[in-house]
Coordinates of C-alpha atoms in Angstrom, one line a residue:
X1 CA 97.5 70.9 54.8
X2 CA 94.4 71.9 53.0
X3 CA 93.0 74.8 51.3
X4 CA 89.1 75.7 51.2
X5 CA 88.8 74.7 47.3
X6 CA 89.7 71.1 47.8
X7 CA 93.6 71.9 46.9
X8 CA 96.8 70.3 48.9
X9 CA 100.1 71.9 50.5
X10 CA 103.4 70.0 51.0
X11 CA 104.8 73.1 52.9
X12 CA 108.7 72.4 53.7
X13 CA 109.2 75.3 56.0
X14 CA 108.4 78.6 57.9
X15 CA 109.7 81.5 56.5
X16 CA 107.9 84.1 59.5
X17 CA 106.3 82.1 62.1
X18 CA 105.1 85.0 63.8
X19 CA 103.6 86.4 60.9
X20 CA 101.9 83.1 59.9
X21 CA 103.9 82.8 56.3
X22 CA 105.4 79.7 54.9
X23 CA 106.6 78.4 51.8
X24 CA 106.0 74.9 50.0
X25 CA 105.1 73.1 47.0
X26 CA 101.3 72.8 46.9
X27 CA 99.0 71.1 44.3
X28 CA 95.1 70.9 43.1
X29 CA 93.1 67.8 42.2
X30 CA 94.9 64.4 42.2
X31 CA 98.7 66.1 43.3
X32 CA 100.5 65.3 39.6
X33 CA 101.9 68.4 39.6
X34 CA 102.8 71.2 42.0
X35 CA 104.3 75.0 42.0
X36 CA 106.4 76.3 44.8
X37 CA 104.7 79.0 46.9
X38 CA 104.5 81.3 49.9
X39 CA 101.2 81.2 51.5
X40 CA 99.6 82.8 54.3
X41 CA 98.6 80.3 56.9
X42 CA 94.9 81.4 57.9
X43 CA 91.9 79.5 58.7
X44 CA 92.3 77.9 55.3
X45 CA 95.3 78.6 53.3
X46 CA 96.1 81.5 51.2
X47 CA 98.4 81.5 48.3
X48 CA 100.3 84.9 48.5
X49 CA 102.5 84.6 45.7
X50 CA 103.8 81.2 42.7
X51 CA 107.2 81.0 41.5
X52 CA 106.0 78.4 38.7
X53 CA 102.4 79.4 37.9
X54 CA 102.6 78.5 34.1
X55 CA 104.9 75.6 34.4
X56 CA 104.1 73.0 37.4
X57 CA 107.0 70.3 38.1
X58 CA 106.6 66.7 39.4
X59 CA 107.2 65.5 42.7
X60 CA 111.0 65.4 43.6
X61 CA 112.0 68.7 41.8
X62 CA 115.1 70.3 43.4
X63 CA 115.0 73.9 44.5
X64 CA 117.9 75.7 44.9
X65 CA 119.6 79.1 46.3
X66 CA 122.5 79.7 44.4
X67 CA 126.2 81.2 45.0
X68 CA 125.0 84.6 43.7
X69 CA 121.3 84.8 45.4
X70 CA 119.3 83.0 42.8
X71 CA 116.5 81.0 43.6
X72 CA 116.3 78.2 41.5
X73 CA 113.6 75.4 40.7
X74 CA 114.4 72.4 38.6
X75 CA 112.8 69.1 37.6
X76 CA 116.5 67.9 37.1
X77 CA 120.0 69.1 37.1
X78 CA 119.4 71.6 33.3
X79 CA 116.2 71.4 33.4
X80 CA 115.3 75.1 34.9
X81 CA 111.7 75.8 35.2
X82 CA 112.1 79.0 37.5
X83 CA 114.7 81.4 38.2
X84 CA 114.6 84.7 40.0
X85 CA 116.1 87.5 37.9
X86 CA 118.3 88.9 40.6
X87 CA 119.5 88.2 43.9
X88 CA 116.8 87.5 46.9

C-alpha cells in the first residue's frame, strides 16, 4: 500500500474493518527503516497515530503484547524501542 507522498505500508492486520482502521509498519523513501502505526485507510493512506516516531527499527523487529497489557516493539529480544506505559 501506498500513501500520496510517495511513502510505503507493510500493514499486518485490521484492527476495525468497518471503520476502515489498520495497523502496520510503514516506511518513506527507500524502506530502511519503518515505525509501527495505525492508519486510516482512505483514498490514500492516513497515518492516525506512531508508536516509534523518533526511533524507526529495521525490517524483522518483533512486536509484542505482553502478560500485563503492554505493547511492546523490539529490534531484538532487550533491545526495547517502544513500550506502552500502561495496559491497552
Amino acid at each position: 500500500m501506498g500513501f500520496a507522498d510517495g511513502s510505503r505500508s507493510k500493514r499486518i492486520g485490521v484492527i476495525l474493518e468497518e471503520h476502515n482502521f489498520s495497523c502496520g509498519f510503514f516506511c518513506k523513501g527507500s524502506c530502511k527503516s519503518y515505525l509501527f502505526a495505525i492508519l486510516l485507510n482512505q483514498y490514500d493512506l492516513v497515518v492516525v497515530w506512531s508508536a516509534n516516531r523518533d526511533n524507526p527499527v529495521n525490517e524483522g523487529a518483533i512486536l509484542n503484547c505482553t502478560a500485563a497489557g503492554e505493547l511492546v516493539l523490539q529490534t531484538q529480544p532487550g533491545n526495547l524501542r517502544f513500550t506502552t506505559p500502561s495496559s491497552i
